[in-house]
PDB file of C-alpha atoms in Angstrom:
ATOM      1  CA  MET U 617       0.000   0.000   0.000  1.00  0.00           C
ATOM      2  CA  SER U 618       1.438   3.370  -1.007  1.00  0.00           C
ATOM      3  CA  GLN U 619       1.706   6.130   1.555  1.00  0.00           C
ATOM      4  CA  PRO U 620      -0.370   9.293   1.039  1.00  0.00           C
ATOM      5  CA  GLY U 621       1.579  12.150  -0.471  1.00  0.00           C
ATOM      6  CA  ARG U 622       4.460   9.877  -1.475  1.00  0.00           C
ATOM      7  CA  VAL U 623       7.200  11.622  -3.496  1.00  0.00           C
ATOM      8  CA  ASP U 624      10.104   9.581  -4.804  1.00  0.00           C
ATOM      9  CA  ARG U 625      13.705  10.339  -5.726  1.00  0.00           C
ATOM     10  CA  GLN U 626      13.877  14.114  -5.717  1.00  0.00           C
ATOM     11  CA  PRO U 627      17.162  16.060  -5.676  1.00  0.00           C
ATOM     12  CA  GLY U 628      17.689  17.993  -2.486  1.00  0.00           C
ATOM     13  CA  TYR U 629      20.046  19.624  -0.018  1.00  0.00           C
ATOM     14  CA  LEU U 630      19.938  19.674   3.765  1.00  0.00           C
ATOM     15  CA  LEU U 631      19.807  23.216   5.191  1.00  0.00           C
ATOM     16  CA  HIS U 632      19.334  22.612   8.911  1.00  0.00           C
ATOM     17  CA  THR U 633      18.778  19.810  11.420  1.00  0.00           C
ATOM     18  CA  GLN U 634      17.645  19.636  15.018  1.00  0.00           C
ATOM     19  CA  PRO U 635      17.006  16.748  17.406  1.00  0.00           C
ATOM     20  CA  TYR U 636      13.442  15.483  17.606  1.00  0.00           C
ATOM     21  CA  ARG U 637      12.203  13.271  20.405  1.00  0.00           C
ATOM     22  CA  GLU U 638      14.644  10.595  21.554  1.00  0.00           C
ATOM     23  CA  THR U 639      16.121   9.219  18.330  1.00  0.00           C
ATOM     24  CA  SER U 640      14.848  11.308  15.407  1.00  0.00           C
ATOM     25  CA  LEU U 641      15.794  14.465  13.561  1.00  0.00           C
ATOM     26  CA  LEU U 642      13.844  17.348  12.086  1.00  0.00           C
ATOM     27  CA  VAL U 643      15.488  18.112   8.757  1.00  0.00           C
ATOM     28  CA  GLU U 644      14.956  21.320   6.770  1.00  0.00           C
ATOM     29  CA  VAL U 645      15.562  20.536   3.093  1.00  0.00           C
ATOM     30  CA  LEU U 646      15.606  22.441  -0.192  1.00  0.00           C
ATOM     31  CA  THR U 647      14.339  20.839  -3.404  1.00  0.00           C
ATOM     32  CA  PRO U 648      13.732  22.301  -6.870  1.00  0.00           C
ATOM     33  CA  GLN U 649      10.129  21.196  -7.360  1.00  0.00           C
ATOM     34  CA  HIS U 650       8.814  21.308  -3.788  1.00  0.00           C
ATOM     35  CA  GLY U 651      10.778  24.221  -2.359  1.00  0.00           C
ATOM     36  CA  ARG U 652      11.870  24.331   1.263  1.00  0.00           C
ATOM     37  CA  PHE U 653      10.112  22.210   3.865  1.00  0.00           C
ATOM     38  CA  THR U 654      10.624  20.036   6.955  1.00  0.00           C
ATOM     39  CA  LEU U 655      11.030  16.277   7.113  1.00  0.00           C
ATOM     40  CA  VAL U 656      11.153  14.090  10.187  1.00  0.00           C
ATOM     41  CA  ALA U 657      13.890  11.473   9.870  1.00  0.00           C
ATOM     42  CA  ARG U 658      12.687   8.788  12.247  1.00  0.00           C
ATOM     43  CA  GLY U 659      15.417   6.991  14.147  1.00  0.00           C
ATOM     44  CA  ALA U 660      18.143   8.972  12.358  1.00  0.00           C
ATOM     45  CA  ARG U 661      20.085   9.508  15.604  1.00  0.00           C
ATOM     46  CA  ARG U 662      20.394   5.818  16.361  1.00  0.00           C
ATOM     47  CA  PRO U 663      24.020   4.611  16.035  1.00  0.00           C
ATOM     48  CA  ARG U 664      23.214   2.141  13.256  1.00  0.00           C
ATOM     49  CA  ALA U 665      20.620   4.221  11.378  1.00  0.00           C
ATOM     50  CA  ASP U 666      20.949   3.923   7.586  1.00  0.00           C
ATOM     51  CA  VAL U 667      20.674   7.688   7.063  1.00  0.00           C
ATOM     52  CA  ARG U 668      23.009   8.702   9.910  1.00  0.00           C
ATOM     53  CA  GLY U 669      26.005   9.198   7.607  1.00  0.00           C
ATOM     54  CA  VAL U 670      23.948  10.429   4.655  1.00  0.00           C
ATOM     55  CA  LEU U 671      22.127  13.469   6.036  1.00  0.00           C
ATOM     56  CA  LEU U 672      25.061  15.833   5.658  1.00  0.00           C
ATOM     57  CA  PRO U 673      25.019  19.556   4.822  1.00  0.00           C
ATOM     58  CA  PHE U 674      26.414  20.796   1.498  1.00  0.00           C
ATOM     59  CA  GLN U 675      26.096  17.375  -0.121  1.00  0.00           C
ATOM     60  CA  PRO U 676      23.721  16.637  -3.035  1.00  0.00           C
ATOM     61  CA  LEU U 677      21.100  14.108  -1.957  1.00  0.00           C
ATOM     62  CA  THR U 678      18.269  12.133  -3.506  1.00  0.00           C
ATOM     63  CA  LEU U 679      15.265  12.169  -1.173  1.00  0.00           C
ATOM     64  CA  SER U 680      11.977  10.281  -0.962  1.00  0.00           C
ATOM     65  CA  TRP U 681       9.241  11.163   1.527  1.00  0.00           C
ATOM     66  CA  PHE U 682       5.544  10.888   2.260  1.00  0.00           C
ATOM     67  CA  GLY U 683       2.884  12.924   4.034  1.00  0.00           C
ATOM     68  CA  LYS U 684       0.976  16.107   3.277  1.00  0.00           C
ATOM     69  CA  GLY U 685       1.221  18.094   6.500  1.00  0.00           C
ATOM     70  CA  GLU U 686       3.641  20.810   7.528  1.00  0.00           C
ATOM     71  CA  VAL U 687       6.114  18.115   8.581  1.00  0.00           C
ATOM     72  CA  ARG U 688       6.481  15.159   6.237  1.00  0.00           C
ATOM     73  CA  THR U 689       8.269  11.867   6.853  1.00  0.00           C
ATOM     74  CA  LEU U 690      11.573  10.979   5.237  1.00  0.00           C
ATOM     75  CA  HIS U 691      11.437   7.569   3.561  1.00  0.00           C
ATOM     76  CA  THR U 692      14.914   7.270   2.035  1.00  0.00           C
ATOM     77  CA  ALA U 693      17.967   9.499   1.526  1.00  0.00           C
ATOM     78  CA  GLU U 694      20.832   8.713  -0.820  1.00  0.00           C
ATOM     79  CA  TRP U 695      24.142  10.521  -1.053  1.00  0.00           C
ATOM     80  CA  ASN U 696      25.046  11.530  -4.621  1.00  0.00           C
ATOM     81  CA  GLY U 697      28.653  12.586  -3.981  1.00  0.00           C
ATOM     82  CA  GLY U 698      30.655  14.794  -6.299  1.00  0.00           C
ATOM     83  CA  VAL U 699      31.180  17.697  -3.860  1.00  0.00           C
ATOM     84  CA  PRO U 700      34.168  17.723  -1.462  1.00  0.00           C
ATOM     85  CA  GLN U 701      33.315  18.297   2.182  1.00  0.00           C
ATOM     86  CA  LEU U 702      33.626  21.972   3.111  1.00  0.00           C
ATOM     87  CA  SER U 703      35.978  22.957   5.917  1.00  0.00           C
ATOM     88  CA  GLY U 704      37.432  26.084   7.515  1.00  0.00           C
ATOM     89  CA  LEU U 705      36.336  29.357   5.971  1.00  0.00           C
ATOM     90  CA  ARG U 706      34.549  27.518   3.158  1.00  0.00           C
ATOM     91  CA  LEU U 707      32.363  25.792   5.746  1.00  0.00           C
ATOM     92  CA  VAL U 708      31.476  29.124   7.384  1.00  0.00           C
ATOM     93  CA  CYS U 709      30.559  30.477   3.946  1.00  0.00           C
ATOM     94  CA  GLY U 710      28.353  27.424   3.473  1.00  0.00           C
ATOM     95  CA  PHE U 711      26.505  28.191   6.703  1.00  0.00           C
ATOM     96  CA  TYR U 712      25.935  31.689   5.332  1.00  0.00           C
ATOM     97  CA  LEU U 713      24.375  30.225   2.155  1.00  0.00           C
ATOM     98  CA  ASN U 714      22.025  28.166   4.312  1.00  0.00           C
ATOM     99  CA  GLU U 715      21.085  30.979   6.678  1.00  0.00           C
ATOM    100  CA  LEU U 716      20.287  33.320   3.809  1.00  0.00           C
ATOM    101  CA  MET U 717      18.166  30.683   2.043  1.00  0.00           C
ATOM    102  CA  LEU U 718      16.226  30.057   5.250  1.00  0.00           C
ATOM    103  CA  LYS U 719      15.664  33.798   5.797  1.00  0.00           C
ATOM    104  CA  LEU U 720      14.620  34.686   2.247  1.00  0.00           C
ATOM    105  CA  THR U 721      12.463  31.767   1.111  1.00  0.00           C
ATOM    106  CA  ALA U 722       8.991  30.743   2.232  1.00  0.00           C
ATOM    107  CA  ARG U 723       8.091  27.181   3.069  1.00  0.00           C
ATOM    108  CA  ASP U 724       6.509  25.092   0.306  1.00  0.00           C
ATOM    109  CA  ASP U 725       7.128  27.820  -2.274  1.00  0.00           C
ATOM    110  CA  ALA U 726       8.909  26.019  -5.094  1.00  0.00           C
ATOM    111  CA  GLU U 727      11.447  28.100  -7.016  1.00  0.00           C
ATOM    112  CA  PRO U 728      13.682  25.857  -9.159  1.00  0.00           C
ATOM    113  CA  ARG U 729      16.050  28.757  -9.840  1.00  0.00           C
ATOM    114  CA  ALA U 730      16.758  29.130  -6.117  1.00  0.00           C
ATOM    115  CA  PHE U 731      17.759  25.473  -5.945  1.00  0.00           C
ATOM    116  CA  THR U 732      20.026  25.828  -8.979  1.00  0.00           C
ATOM    117  CA  ILE U 733      21.661  28.961  -7.543  1.00  0.00           C
ATOM    118  CA  TYR U 734      22.279  27.156  -4.249  1.00  0.00           C
ATOM    119  CA  ASP U 735      23.663  24.061  -5.972  1.00  0.00           C
ATOM    120  CA  GLN U 736      26.057  26.154  -8.063  1.00  0.00           C
ATOM    121  CA  ALA U 737      27.223  28.111  -5.002  1.00  0.00           C
ATOM    122  CA  VAL U 738      27.933  24.977  -2.941  1.00  0.00           C
ATOM    123  CA  ARG U 739      29.968  23.444  -5.764  1.00  0.00           C
ATOM    124  CA  ALA U 740      31.827  26.718  -6.321  1.00  0.00           C
ATOM    125  CA  LEU U 741      32.667  27.059  -2.613  1.00  0.00           C
ATOM    126  CA  ALA U 742      34.418  23.707  -2.716  1.00  0.00           C
ATOM    127  CA  GLN U 743      36.732  24.795  -5.537  1.00  0.00           C
ATOM    128  CA  ALA U 744      36.836  28.566  -6.074  1.00  0.00           C
ATOM    129  CA  HIS U 745      39.825  30.704  -5.131  1.00  0.00           C
ATOM    130  CA  SER U 746      37.683  33.815  -4.592  1.00  0.00           C
ATOM    131  CA  LEU U 747      35.073  33.003  -1.959  1.00  0.00           C
ATOM    132  CA  SER U 748      33.954  36.635  -1.994  1.00  0.00           C
ATOM    133  CA  GLY U 749      32.894  36.333  -5.632  1.00  0.00           C
ATOM    134  CA  VAL U 750      30.948  33.148  -4.856  1.00  0.00           C
ATOM    135  CA  LEU U 751      29.043  34.844  -2.026  1.00  0.00           C
ATOM    136  CA  ARG U 752      28.232  38.001  -3.968  1.00  0.00           C
ATOM    137  CA  ARG U 753      27.063  35.961  -6.963  1.00  0.00           C
ATOM    138  CA  TYR U 754      24.850  33.849  -4.710  1.00  0.00           C
ATOM    139  CA  GLU U 755      23.334  36.839  -2.899  1.00  0.00           C
ATOM    140  CA  LEU U 756      22.491  38.747  -6.066  1.00  0.00           C
ATOM    141  CA  ARG U 757      21.196  35.821  -8.140  1.00  0.00           C
ATOM    142  CA  LEU U 758      19.053  34.612  -5.244  1.00  0.00           C
ATOM    143  CA  LEU U 759      17.567  38.075  -4.692  1.00  0.00           C
ATOM    144  CA  GLN U 760      16.843  38.358  -8.417  1.00  0.00           C
ATOM    145  CA  ALA U 761      15.285  34.882  -8.628  1.00  0.00           C
ATOM    146  CA  LEU U 762      12.987  35.626  -5.683  1.00  0.00           C
ATOM    147  CA  GLY U 763      11.936  38.995  -7.111  1.00  0.00           C
ATOM    148  CA  TYR U 764      13.707  41.136  -4.508  1.00  0.00           C
ATOM    149  CA  ALA U 765      16.178  42.698  -6.974  1.00  0.00           C
ATOM    150  CA  GLY U 766      16.155  43.548 -10.655  1.00  0.00           C
ATOM    151  CA  SER U 767      18.795  43.727 -13.336  1.00  0.00           C
ATOM    152  CA  PHE U 768      21.650  46.189 -12.949  1.00  0.00           C
ATOM    153  CA  ALA U 769      22.022  46.587 -16.699  1.00  0.00           C
ATOM    154  CA  CYS U 770      19.355  49.335 -16.836  1.00  0.00           C
ATOM    155  CA  ASP U 771      18.374  52.227 -14.612  1.00  0.00           C
ATOM    156  CA  VAL U 772      14.989  53.069 -13.113  1.00  0.00           C
ATOM    157  CA  HIS U 773      13.936  54.735 -16.380  1.00  0.00           C
ATOM    158  CA  GLY U 774      14.806  51.716 -18.512  1.00  0.00           C
ATOM    159  CA  GLU U 775      17.941  53.298 -19.960  1.00  0.00           C
ATOM    160  CA  LEU U 776      21.170  51.333 -20.236  1.00  0.00           C
ATOM    161  CA  ILE U 777      23.628  51.928 -17.418  1.00  0.00           C
ATOM    162  CA  ASP U 778      26.378  54.355 -18.458  1.00  0.00           C
ATOM    163  CA  PRO U 779      29.747  53.018 -17.243  1.00  0.00           C
ATOM    164  CA  ALA U 780      31.068  56.595 -16.939  1.00  0.00           C
ATOM    165  CA  ALA U 781      28.191  57.830 -14.740  1.00  0.00           C
ATOM    166  CA  ASP U 782      27.439  57.416 -11.033  1.00  0.00           C
ATOM    167  CA  TYR U 783      24.194  55.865  -9.794  1.00  0.00           C
ATOM    168  CA  LEU U 784      22.206  55.872  -6.578  1.00  0.00           C
ATOM    169  CA  CYS U 785      21.118  52.423  -5.458  1.00  0.00           C
ATOM    170  CA  ARG U 786      18.289  51.842  -2.982  1.00  0.00           C
ATOM    171  CA  GLY U 787      16.604  48.755  -1.618  1.00  0.00           C
ATOM    172  CA  GLY U 788      13.654  47.659  -3.754  1.00  0.00           C
ATOM    173  CA  ALA U 789      14.468  49.983  -6.667  1.00  0.00           C
ATOM    174  CA  LEU U 790      16.585  50.023  -9.798  1.00  0.00           C
ATOM    175  CA  PRO U 791      19.609  52.353  -9.941  1.00  0.00           C
ATOM    176  CA  GLU U 792      19.001  56.043 -10.595  1.00  0.00           C
ATOM    177  CA  ARG U 793      21.552  58.407 -12.116  1.00  0.00           C
ATOM    178  CA  ALA U 794      23.045  60.426  -9.269  1.00  0.00           C
ATOM    179  CA  SER U 795      22.104  64.114  -9.036  1.00  0.00           C
ATOM    180  CA  GLY U 796      22.027  66.207  -5.896  1.00  0.00           C
ATOM    181  CA  GLU U 797      21.713  64.932  -2.350  1.00  0.00           C
ATOM    182  CA  PRO U 798      20.116  61.489  -1.977  1.00  0.00           C
ATOM    183  CA  ALA U 799      17.003  61.034   0.147  1.00  0.00           C
ATOM    184  CA  GLY U 800      16.874  58.025   2.464  1.00  0.00           C
ATOM    185  CA  PRO U 801      19.267  55.074   2.709  1.00  0.00           C
ATOM    186  CA  SER U 802      21.174  54.768  -0.538  1.00  0.00           C
ATOM    187  CA  LEU U 803      24.543  53.973  -2.034  1.00  0.00           C
ATOM    188  CA  CYS U 804      26.362  55.763  -4.836  1.00  0.00           C
ATOM    189  CA  LEU U 805      28.222  53.433  -7.195  1.00  0.00           C
ATOM    190  CA  PRO U 806      29.897  53.899 -10.576  1.00  0.00           C
ATOM    191  CA  GLY U 807      28.037  52.510 -13.562  1.00  0.00           C
ATOM    192  CA  ALA U 808      31.092  50.468 -14.514  1.00  0.00           C
ATOM    193  CA  ALA U 809      30.847  48.560 -11.216  1.00  0.00           C
ATOM    194  CA  LEU U 810      27.127  47.906 -11.693  1.00  0.00           C
ATOM    195  CA  LEU U 811      27.733  46.521 -15.171  1.00  0.00           C
ATOM    196  CA  ALA U 812      30.524  44.277 -13.904  1.00  0.00           C
ATOM    197  CA  ILE U 813      28.267  42.967 -11.131  1.00  0.00           C
ATOM    198  CA  GLU U 814      25.472  42.272 -13.598  1.00  0.00           C
ATOM    199  CA  ALA U 815      27.943  40.526 -15.916  1.00  0.00           C
ATOM    200  CA  ASP U 816      29.062  38.292 -13.037  1.00  0.00           C
ATOM    201  CA  ASP U 817      32.608  39.643 -13.330  1.00  0.00           C
ATOM    202  CA  TYR U 818      34.200  39.931  -9.900  1.00  0.00           C
ATOM    203  CA  ALA U 819      37.804  39.889 -11.056  1.00  0.00           C
ATOM    204  CA  ALA U 820      38.508  43.464  -9.910  1.00  0.00           C
ATOM    205  CA  ALA U 821      38.835  44.146  -6.181  1.00  0.00           C
ATOM    206  CA  SER U 822      36.891  47.395  -6.656  1.00  0.00           C
ATOM    207  CA  THR U 823      33.963  45.425  -8.099  1.00  0.00           C
ATOM    208  CA  ARG U 824      33.996  43.022  -5.160  1.00  0.00           C
ATOM    209  CA  ARG U 825      33.944  45.943  -2.722  1.00  0.00           C
ATOM    210  CA  ALA U 826      31.105  47.635  -4.599  1.00  0.00           C
ATOM    211  CA  ALA U 827      29.136  44.387  -4.734  1.00  0.00           C
ATOM    212  CA  ARG U 828      29.608  43.817  -1.019  1.00  0.00           C
ATOM    213  CA  SER U 829      28.253  47.278  -0.190  1.00  0.00           C
ATOM    214  CA  LEU U 830      25.387  46.932  -2.666  1.00  0.00           C
ATOM    215  CA  LEU U 831      24.291  43.513  -1.438  1.00  0.00           C
ATOM    216  CA  ARG U 832      24.552  44.631   2.184  1.00  0.00           C
ATOM    217  CA  LEU U 833      22.190  47.515   1.362  1.00  0.00           C
ATOM    218  CA  LEU U 834      19.678  45.231  -0.381  1.00  0.00           C
ATOM    219  CA  LEU U 835      19.750  42.568   2.318  1.00  0.00           C
ATOM    220  CA  THR U 836      19.416  45.082   5.150  1.00  0.00           C
ATOM    221  CA  ASP U 837      16.375  46.538   3.401  1.00  0.00           C
ATOM    222  CA  LEU U 838      14.808  43.062   3.375  1.00  0.00           C
ATOM    223  CA  LEU U 839      15.974  41.580   6.654  1.00  0.00           C
ATOM    224  CA  GLY U 840      16.410  44.647   8.835  1.00  0.00           C
ATOM    225  CA  GLU U 841      19.380  45.445  11.028  1.00  0.00           C
ATOM    226  CA  GLU U 842      19.407  42.143  12.912  1.00  0.00           C
ATOM    227  CA  PRO U 843      22.737  40.541  11.969  1.00  0.00           C
ATOM    228  CA  LEU U 844      23.034  37.099  10.436  1.00  0.00           C
ATOM    229  CA  ALA U 845      24.981  34.822  12.772  1.00  0.00           C
ATOM    230  CA  SER U 846      27.103  33.354   9.998  1.00  0.00           C
ATOM    231  CA  ARG U 847      27.889  36.790   8.544  1.00  0.00           C
ATOM    232  CA  GLU U 848      29.163  38.010  11.916  1.00  0.00           C
ATOM    233  CA  LEU U 849      31.430  34.966  12.103  1.00  0.00           C
ATOM    234  CA  LEU U 850      32.713  35.648   8.582  1.00  0.00           C
ATOM    235  CA  GLN U 851      33.498  39.238   9.501  1.00  0.00           C
ATOM    236  CA  ALA U 852      35.381  38.150  12.621  1.00  0.00           C
ATOM    237  CA  ILE U 853      37.483  35.690  10.622  1.00  0.00           C
ATOM    238  CA  ASN U 854      38.229  38.276   7.960  1.00  0.00           C
ATOM    239  CA  ALA U 855      39.261  40.798  10.620  1.00  0.00           C
ATOM    240  CA  ILE U 856      41.748  38.309  12.047  1.00  0.00           C
ATOM    241  CA  ALA U 857      43.086  37.547   8.571  1.00  0.00           C
ATOM    242  CA  ASP U 858      43.617  41.264   7.897  1.00  0.00           C
TER     243      ASP U 858
END
């Protein structure tokens, strides 16, 4: 007899876990077709549980589950491999990816692009030399996919960004050519930097700095001033490295 709400062999990533009852886990997962939701992994904390060594963060999984409520039941989880385990600063960056996904997405709201952006970022973290570029790319593409940010190729009037001009950037709005004193929280950036960010070109240190300031502005507009725990840890590590 098939279980109600049975879904088989879907790609997924684990975003967060917490103990549940004596031997189980509550597992927050991200999938392309079903979005973000919670599974209960029954008996997953038992020493000989089949899924004990499979439910790992930052590893591509194949998941099957059943149930239709807010919390569904994990049936099977398979490890797909192909991504080295993150460690050190890369691991902290991974926690930042997860925290941002949890903050910005709604439960049961499928957005295949968000899953793809996350998958690409995890794989890039394991290999990239510039972790800053990986994080900025992830932040911007995720905000754009979820409708919180637009393209930075055009200004608020639909005109192409002029690389020689300066632009005011505000949360929830497209760039506007700078003129006079800005009103409200805003950031003035050169058009050349905006075009580089839109083109996914973070080779220049000046572009990475501009992108960091821009994404901080956009995320603060969405999430408020309350700091992300993983971002504070990243800043502390970077301060020590400097």
